[in-house]
XYZ file of C-alpha atoms in Angstrom:
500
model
C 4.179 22.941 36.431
C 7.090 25.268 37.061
C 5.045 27.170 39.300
C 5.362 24.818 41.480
C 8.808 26.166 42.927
C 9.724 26.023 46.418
C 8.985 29.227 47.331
C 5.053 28.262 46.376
C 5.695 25.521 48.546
C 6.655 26.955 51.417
C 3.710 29.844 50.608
C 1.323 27.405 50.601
C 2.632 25.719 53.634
C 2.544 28.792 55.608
C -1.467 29.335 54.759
C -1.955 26.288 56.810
C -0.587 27.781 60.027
C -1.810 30.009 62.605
C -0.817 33.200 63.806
C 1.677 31.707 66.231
C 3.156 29.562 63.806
C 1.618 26.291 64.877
C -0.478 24.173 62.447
C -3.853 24.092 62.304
C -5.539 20.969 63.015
C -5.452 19.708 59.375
C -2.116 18.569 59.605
C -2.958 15.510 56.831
C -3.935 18.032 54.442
C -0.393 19.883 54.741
C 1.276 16.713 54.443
C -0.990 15.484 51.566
C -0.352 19.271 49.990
C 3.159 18.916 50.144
C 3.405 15.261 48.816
C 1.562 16.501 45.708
C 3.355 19.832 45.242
C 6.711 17.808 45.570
C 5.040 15.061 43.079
C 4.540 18.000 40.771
C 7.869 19.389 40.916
C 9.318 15.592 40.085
C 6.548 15.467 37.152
C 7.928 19.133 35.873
C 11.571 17.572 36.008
C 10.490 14.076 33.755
C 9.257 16.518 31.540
C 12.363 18.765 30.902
C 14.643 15.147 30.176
C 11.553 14.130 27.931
C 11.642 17.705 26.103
C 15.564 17.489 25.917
C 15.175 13.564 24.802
C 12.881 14.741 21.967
C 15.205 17.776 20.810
C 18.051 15.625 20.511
C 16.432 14.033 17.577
C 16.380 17.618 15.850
C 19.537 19.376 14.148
C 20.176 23.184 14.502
C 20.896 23.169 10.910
C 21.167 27.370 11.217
C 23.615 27.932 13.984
C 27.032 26.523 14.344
C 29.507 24.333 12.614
C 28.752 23.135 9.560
C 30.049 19.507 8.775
C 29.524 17.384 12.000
C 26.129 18.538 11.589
C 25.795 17.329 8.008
C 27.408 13.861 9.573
C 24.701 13.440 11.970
C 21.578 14.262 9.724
C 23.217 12.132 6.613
C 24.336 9.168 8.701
C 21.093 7.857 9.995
C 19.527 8.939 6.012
C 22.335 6.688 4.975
C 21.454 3.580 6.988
C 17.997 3.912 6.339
C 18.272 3.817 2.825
C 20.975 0.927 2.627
C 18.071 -0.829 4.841
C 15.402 -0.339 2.614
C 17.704 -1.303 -0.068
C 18.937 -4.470 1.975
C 15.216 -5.288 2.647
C 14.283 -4.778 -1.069
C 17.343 -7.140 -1.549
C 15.713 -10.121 0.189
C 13.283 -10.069 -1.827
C 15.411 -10.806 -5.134
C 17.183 -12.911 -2.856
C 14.327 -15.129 -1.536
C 12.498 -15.183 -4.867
C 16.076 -15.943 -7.045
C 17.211 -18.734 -4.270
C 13.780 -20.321 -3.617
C 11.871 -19.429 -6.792
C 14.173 -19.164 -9.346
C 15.466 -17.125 -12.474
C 12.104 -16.141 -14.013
C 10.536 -15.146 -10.688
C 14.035 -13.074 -10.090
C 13.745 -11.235 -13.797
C 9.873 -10.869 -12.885
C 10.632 -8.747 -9.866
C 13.349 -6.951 -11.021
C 12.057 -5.545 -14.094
C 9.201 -3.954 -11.998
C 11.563 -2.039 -10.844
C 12.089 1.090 -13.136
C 8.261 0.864 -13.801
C 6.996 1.095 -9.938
C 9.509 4.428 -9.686
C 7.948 5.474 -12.729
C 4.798 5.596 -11.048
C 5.527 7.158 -7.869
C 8.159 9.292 -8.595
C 5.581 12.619 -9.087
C 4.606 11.988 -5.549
C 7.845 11.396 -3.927
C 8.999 14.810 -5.755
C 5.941 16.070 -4.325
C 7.212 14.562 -0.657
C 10.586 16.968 -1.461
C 8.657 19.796 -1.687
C 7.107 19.446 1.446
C 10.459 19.524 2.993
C 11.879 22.314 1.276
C 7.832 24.201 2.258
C 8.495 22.815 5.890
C 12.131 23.971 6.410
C 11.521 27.575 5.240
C 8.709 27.600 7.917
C 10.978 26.414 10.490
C 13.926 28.626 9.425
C 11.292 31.620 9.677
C 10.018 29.939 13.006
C 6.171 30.474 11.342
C 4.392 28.030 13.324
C 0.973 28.274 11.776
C 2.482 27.357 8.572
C 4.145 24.629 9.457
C 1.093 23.234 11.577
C -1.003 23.358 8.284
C 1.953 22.253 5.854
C 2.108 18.962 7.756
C -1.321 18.414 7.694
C -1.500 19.205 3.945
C 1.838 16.724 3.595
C -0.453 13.903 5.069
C -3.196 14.397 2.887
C -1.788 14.462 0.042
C 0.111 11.119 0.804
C -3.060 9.547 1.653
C -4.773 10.581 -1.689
C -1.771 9.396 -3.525
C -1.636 6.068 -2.599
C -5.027 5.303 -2.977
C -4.948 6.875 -6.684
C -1.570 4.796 -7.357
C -3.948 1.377 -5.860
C -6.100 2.127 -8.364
C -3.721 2.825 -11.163
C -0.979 -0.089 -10.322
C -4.816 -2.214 -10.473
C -5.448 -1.772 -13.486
C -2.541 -0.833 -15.749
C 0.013 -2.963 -14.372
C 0.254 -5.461 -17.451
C -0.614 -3.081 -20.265
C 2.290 -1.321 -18.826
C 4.412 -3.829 -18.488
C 3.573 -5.137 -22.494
C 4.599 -1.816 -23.502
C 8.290 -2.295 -22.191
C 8.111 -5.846 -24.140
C 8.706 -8.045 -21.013
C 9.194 -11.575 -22.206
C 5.997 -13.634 -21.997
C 8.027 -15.981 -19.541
C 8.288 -13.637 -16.837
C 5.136 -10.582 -18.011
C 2.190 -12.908 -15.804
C 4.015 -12.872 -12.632
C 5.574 -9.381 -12.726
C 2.021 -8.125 -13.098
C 1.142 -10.353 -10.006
C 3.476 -8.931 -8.988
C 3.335 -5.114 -9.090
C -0.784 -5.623 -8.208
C -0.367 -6.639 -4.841
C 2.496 -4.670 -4.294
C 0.531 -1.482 -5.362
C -1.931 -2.707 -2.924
C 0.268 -0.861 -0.176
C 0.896 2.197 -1.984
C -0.914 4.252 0.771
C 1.350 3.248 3.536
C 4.359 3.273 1.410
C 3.117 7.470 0.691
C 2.424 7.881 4.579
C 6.031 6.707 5.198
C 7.992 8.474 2.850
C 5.978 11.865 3.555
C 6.333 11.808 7.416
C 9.658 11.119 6.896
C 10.650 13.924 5.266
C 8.259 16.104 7.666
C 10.621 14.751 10.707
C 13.248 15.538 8.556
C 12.757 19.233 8.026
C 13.266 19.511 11.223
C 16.674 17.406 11.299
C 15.186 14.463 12.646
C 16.320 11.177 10.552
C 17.142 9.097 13.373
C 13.508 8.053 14.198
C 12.530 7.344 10.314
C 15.680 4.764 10.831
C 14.361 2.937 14.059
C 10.705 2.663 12.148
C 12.050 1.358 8.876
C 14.870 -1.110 11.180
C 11.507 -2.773 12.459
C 9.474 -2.782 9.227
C 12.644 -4.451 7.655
C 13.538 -7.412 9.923
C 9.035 -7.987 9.906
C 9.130 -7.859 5.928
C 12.401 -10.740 5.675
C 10.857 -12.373 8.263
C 7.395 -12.719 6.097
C 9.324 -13.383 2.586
C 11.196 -16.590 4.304
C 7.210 -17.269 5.929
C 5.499 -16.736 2.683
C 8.177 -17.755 -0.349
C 10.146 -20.580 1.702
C 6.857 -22.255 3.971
C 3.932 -21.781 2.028
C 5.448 -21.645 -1.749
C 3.834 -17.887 -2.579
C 6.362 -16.918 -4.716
C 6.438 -13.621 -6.218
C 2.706 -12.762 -4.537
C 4.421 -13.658 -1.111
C 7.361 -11.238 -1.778
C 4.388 -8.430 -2.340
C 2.407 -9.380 0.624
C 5.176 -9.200 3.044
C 5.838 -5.521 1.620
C 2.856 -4.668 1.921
C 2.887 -5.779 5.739
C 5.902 -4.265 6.599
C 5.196 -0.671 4.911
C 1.847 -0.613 7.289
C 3.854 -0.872 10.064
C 6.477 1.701 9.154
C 3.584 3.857 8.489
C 1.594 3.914 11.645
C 5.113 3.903 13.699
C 5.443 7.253 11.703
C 2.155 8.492 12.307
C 2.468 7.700 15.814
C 5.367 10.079 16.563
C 4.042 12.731 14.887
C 0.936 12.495 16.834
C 2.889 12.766 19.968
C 5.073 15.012 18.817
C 4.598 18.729 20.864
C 4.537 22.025 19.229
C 3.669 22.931 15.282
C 4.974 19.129 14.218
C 2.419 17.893 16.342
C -0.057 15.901 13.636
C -3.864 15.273 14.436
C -6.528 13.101 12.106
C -9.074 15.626 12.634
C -6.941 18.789 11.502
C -5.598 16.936 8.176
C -6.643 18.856 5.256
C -5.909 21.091 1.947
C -4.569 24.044 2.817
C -4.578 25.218 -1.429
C -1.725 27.754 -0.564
C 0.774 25.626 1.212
C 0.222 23.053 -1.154
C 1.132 24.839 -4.536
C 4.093 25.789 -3.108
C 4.687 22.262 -2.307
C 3.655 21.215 -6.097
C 5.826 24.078 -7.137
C 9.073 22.853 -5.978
C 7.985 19.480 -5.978
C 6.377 18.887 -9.295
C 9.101 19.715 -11.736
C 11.081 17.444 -8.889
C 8.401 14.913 -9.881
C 8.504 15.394 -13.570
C 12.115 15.002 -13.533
C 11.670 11.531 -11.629
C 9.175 10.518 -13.926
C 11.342 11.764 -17.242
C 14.183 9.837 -15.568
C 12.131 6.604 -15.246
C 11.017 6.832 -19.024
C 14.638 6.968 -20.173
C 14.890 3.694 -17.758
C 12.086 1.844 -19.047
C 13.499 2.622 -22.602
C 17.062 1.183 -20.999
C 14.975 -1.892 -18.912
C 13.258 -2.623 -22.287
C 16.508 -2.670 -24.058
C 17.974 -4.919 -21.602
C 14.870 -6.827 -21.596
C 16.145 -8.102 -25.683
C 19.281 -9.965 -24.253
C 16.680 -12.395 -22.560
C 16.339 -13.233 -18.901
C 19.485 -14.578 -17.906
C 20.658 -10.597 -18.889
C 17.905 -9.125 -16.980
C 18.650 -11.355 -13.886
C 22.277 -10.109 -14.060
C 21.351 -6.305 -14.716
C 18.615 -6.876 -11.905
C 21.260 -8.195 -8.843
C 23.880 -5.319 -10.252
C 21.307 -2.776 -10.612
C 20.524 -4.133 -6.571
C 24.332 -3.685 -5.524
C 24.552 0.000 -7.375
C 21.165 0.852 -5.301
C 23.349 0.831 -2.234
C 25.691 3.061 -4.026
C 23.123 5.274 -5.335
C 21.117 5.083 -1.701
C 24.265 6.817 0.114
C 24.375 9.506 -2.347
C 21.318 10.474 -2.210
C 21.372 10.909 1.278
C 23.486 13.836 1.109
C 21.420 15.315 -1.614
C 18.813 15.052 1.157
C 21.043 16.587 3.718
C 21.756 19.427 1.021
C 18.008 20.452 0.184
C 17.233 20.379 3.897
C 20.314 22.281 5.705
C 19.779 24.598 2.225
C 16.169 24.892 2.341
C 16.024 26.185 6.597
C 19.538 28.212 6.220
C 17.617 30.150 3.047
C 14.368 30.380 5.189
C 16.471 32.003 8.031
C 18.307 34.564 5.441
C 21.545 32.832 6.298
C 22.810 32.997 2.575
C 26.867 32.844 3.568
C 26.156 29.112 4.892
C 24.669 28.105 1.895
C 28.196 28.068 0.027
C 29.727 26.075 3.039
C 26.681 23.345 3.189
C 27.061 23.103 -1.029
C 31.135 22.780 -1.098
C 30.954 20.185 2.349
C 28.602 18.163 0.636
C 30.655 17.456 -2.336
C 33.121 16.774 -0.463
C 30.727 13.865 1.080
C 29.513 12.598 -1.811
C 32.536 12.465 -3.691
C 34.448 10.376 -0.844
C 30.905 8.216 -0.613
C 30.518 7.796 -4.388
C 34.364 6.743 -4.778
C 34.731 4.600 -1.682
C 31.404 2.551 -1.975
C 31.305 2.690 -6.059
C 34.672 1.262 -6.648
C 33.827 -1.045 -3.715
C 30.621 -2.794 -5.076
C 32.780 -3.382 -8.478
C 36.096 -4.857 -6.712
C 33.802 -7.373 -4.613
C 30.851 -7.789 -7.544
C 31.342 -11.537 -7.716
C 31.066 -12.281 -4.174
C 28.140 -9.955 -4.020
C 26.411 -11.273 -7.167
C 26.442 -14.626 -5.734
C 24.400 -13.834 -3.333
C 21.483 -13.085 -5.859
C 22.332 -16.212 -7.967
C 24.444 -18.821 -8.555
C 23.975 -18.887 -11.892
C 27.925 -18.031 -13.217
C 26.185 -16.143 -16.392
C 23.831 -14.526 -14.239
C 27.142 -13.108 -12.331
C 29.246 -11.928 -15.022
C 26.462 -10.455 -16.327
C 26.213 -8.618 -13.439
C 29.636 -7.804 -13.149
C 29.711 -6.572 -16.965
C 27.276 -3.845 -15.785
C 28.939 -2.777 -12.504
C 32.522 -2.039 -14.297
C 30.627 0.895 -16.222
C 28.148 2.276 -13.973
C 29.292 1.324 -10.151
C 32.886 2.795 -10.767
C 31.771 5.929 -11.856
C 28.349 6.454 -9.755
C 30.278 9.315 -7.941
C 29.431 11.371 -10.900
C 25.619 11.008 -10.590
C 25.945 12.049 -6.877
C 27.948 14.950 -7.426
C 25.456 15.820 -10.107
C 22.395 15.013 -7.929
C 23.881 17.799 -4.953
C 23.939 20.645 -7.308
C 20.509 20.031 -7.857
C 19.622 19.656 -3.987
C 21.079 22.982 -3.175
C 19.226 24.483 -6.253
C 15.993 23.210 -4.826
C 16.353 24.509 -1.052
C 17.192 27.700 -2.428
C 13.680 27.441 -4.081
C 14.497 26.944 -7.756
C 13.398 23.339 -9.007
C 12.333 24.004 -12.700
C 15.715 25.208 -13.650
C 17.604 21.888 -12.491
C 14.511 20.097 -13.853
C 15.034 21.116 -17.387
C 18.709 20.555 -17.074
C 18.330 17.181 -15.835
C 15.640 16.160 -18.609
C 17.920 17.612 -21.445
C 21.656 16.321 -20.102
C 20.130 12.783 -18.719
C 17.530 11.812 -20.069
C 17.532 13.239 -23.580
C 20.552 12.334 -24.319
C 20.177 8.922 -23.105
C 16.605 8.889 -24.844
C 18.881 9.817 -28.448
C 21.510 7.537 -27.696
C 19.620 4.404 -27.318
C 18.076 5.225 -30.937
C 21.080 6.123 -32.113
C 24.612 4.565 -30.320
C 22.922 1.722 -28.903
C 20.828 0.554 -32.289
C 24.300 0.864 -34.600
C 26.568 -1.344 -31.897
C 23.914 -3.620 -30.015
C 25.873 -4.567 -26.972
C 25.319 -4.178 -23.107
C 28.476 -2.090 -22.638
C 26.861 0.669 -25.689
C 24.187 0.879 -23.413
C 25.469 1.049 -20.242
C 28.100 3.863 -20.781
C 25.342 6.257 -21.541
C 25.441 6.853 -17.922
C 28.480 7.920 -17.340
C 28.853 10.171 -19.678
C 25.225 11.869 -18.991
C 26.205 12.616 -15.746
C 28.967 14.145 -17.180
C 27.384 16.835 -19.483
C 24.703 17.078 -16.757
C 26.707 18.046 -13.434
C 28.541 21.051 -15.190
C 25.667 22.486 -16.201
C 24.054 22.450 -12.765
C 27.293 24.124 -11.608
C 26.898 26.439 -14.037
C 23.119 27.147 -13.152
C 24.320 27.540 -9.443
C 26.723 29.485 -9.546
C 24.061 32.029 -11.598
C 21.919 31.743 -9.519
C 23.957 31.957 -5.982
C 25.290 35.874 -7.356
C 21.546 36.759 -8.275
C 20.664 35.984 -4.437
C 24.002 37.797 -3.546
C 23.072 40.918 -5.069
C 19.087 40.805 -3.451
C 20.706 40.413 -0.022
């Protein structure tokens, strides 16, 4: 459409005039020619504010200052994962207020078993954005084309093999962390129909972190800001109207993580250039997609590892009875907001890290690391001691149970008030992973965290058989764990110093 200038215009113009300047008899057709050319030129304007509309979702994470950048890209991460959270919430809510305690225990302790689950595949999701920024930093189009296609794919085939597995192994699953036989039948309801979804909740988390590579993580807010308000809306419908309980609670997930979905499949089908996603073109590219195992498989592992040493900790907290597990449940709920925050700048980290290492910018790497512990510290301190100093107000909302509470609170004065630790710990091993190295941190993790944790609970917990023995395992994991990845960086960063 630029073509359409007005010196083509007045070109054209002039090929409709005679010799002596005066029009020939088609003087409609000028005028018609001219209307269109000028329509054209308005059309070639819409699109530049479109083009500029649609760039101002992406970060220059390569050029530039530093921290305002890291600002923008976290802040929207932030929000979307305290929604999620606060969505997730309702649930306990509706099902604790309108159900009561045993439905409440039932949903909660799916918890640490669903991340079990999916945790290979939303390591798998990371590596697609550390594969995708690298293309991007090296502006390799191609590759990023068939990286997003290959992203897709492999969310789709996820989901339907978690459908299949949540199906089926839900309660022998669920037996083997001894849930109590008051609350095992309707947290296998439970997790069935939720699993049911597990495709949409892939396609979601995957084409988030594609529009992320590039810095968009406004968008993947506005999608999950409608999913949310549909999914509350269809808990109070299904728990509150038509007595569903916990099977309501699922279905309404399940509804809202379709929509979420398509919204996200939607942009990045009208999305221009190598983002640009198309049903026809989705495939396995083999190549692109060990690299994204490579990265994101140990990334995986780790989750998975993690979630073992939770189960062992959910099953443990599952022998104090349900009034304990209610209380662990809303805490564990109030921490996730904590924990949500965090782990938004350990998003920010892999990504700015990942594109700055693509582009051979190595000197900003040290700047991106040292800003975002500076973020995470202030967000770890600010919101952990936060949750704590408000707990009972914000227990209360989960139940009104005054055991139930102090339960809760019992948990949050260990783990809430020192959660910075785990998100100090947790940015290490983002910048570790955009640089390209994800085994390392992965073995780390699995020996400082979960290990330890694994040996404690056998050990610590068994001799004194108290909440508190259990719960300040944390702490001091995170700990042991968050020098060593500051150790493994610091190797590491001089190795890459002395290749450039």
């Amino acid at each position: 459409m630029l073509i359409f200038g007005v010196e083509t215009k007045s070109y054209i113009t002039r090929m409709f005039k005679s010799n002596s300047g005066e029009p020939y008899a088609g003087k409609l057709h000028v005028r018609f020619l001219e209307e269109f050319i000028s329509n054209c030129l308005k059309i070639s304007e819409v699109k530049k504010e479109v083009n500029l509309l649609m760039r101002s979702y992406q970060v220059d994470m390569c050029n530039g200052p530093i921290f305002k950048k890291l600002i923008i890209f976290s802040l929207p991460l932030i929000l979307s994962g305290c929604l999620q959270l606060l969505f997730n919430a309702a649930d306990i809510i509706v099902v604790g207020r309108f159900t009561g305690n045993q439905a409440l225990a039932a949903v909660g302790s799916t918890s640490a078993l669903i991340n079990l689950l999916v945790n290979m595949f939303i390591g798998i999701s990371v590596g697609a954005n550390v594969v995708l920024g690298k293309s991007i930093g090296a502006r390799d189009e191609e590759n990023t084309s068939k990286a997003v296609h290959t992203a897709i794919f492999i969310a789709v085939f996820g989901g339907l093999l978690m459908v299949f597995v949540g199906f089926f192994f839900a309660k022998p699953l669920l037996e083997l962390m001894a849930t109590p036989e008051d609350v095992i039948d309707l947290s296998s309801l439970y997790m069935r129909i939720y699993f049911a979804g597990m495709p949409f909740f892939m396609v979601y988390n995957f084409g988030a972190a594609i529009l992320r590579s590039i810095g968009d993580t406004k968008r993947p807010l506005y999608f999950l800001l409608i999913s949310g308000i549909i999914n509350v809306l269809f808990n109070l419908c299904f728990v509150i109207v038509f007595d569903m309980g916990v099977a309501g609670v699922a279905l309404a997930t399940i509804i809202s993580e379709g929509i979420s979905s398509a919204l996200i499949l939607l942009c990045l089908k009208h999305m221009d250039g190598p983002l640009h996603f198309e049903l026809k073109d989705m495939r396995f590219h083999k190549e692109l997609a060990l690299q994204m195992l490579e990265v994101g498989l140990p990334a995986g592992l780790q989750g998975i590892i993690f979630s073992i040493s939770n189960v062992l900790i959910q099953s443990s907290i599952n022998s104090f009875g349900s009034l304990v597990m209610a209380g662990n449940t809303a805490a564990s709920n109030i921490e996730g907001f904590v924990y949500t925050s965090m782990n938004a700048v350990y998003q920010t980290s892999l990504s700015f890290t990942s594109q700055n290492f693509g582009a051979k910018k190595y000197n900003r790497i040290d700047k991106i690391l040292l800003e975002c512990l500076v973020i995470v510290s202030i967000v770890g301190l600010v919101l952990g001691q936060g949750a704590y100093f408000f707990g009972q107000q914000l227990l209360s909302i989960y139940s009104s149970d005054e055991r139930v509470i102090q339960f809760g609170i019992n948990r949050l004065a260990v783990i809430s008030t020192m959660y910075c630790l785990c998100g100090i710990m947790d940015t290490l091993v983002g910048s570790l992973r955009g640089i390209g190295y994800s085994i390392l941190p992965m073995l780390v993790s699995l020996t400082g965290v979960c290990l330890i944790r694994v040996i404690w609970i056998f050990t610590v917990f068994k001799a004194v058989h108290t909440t508190f023995s259990l719960y300040i395992s944390y702490p001091i994991t995170w700990v042991i764990t968050l020098v060593a990845h500051g150790i493994c960086f610091m190797v590491v960063r001089k190795k890459i110093r002395r290749v450039a």
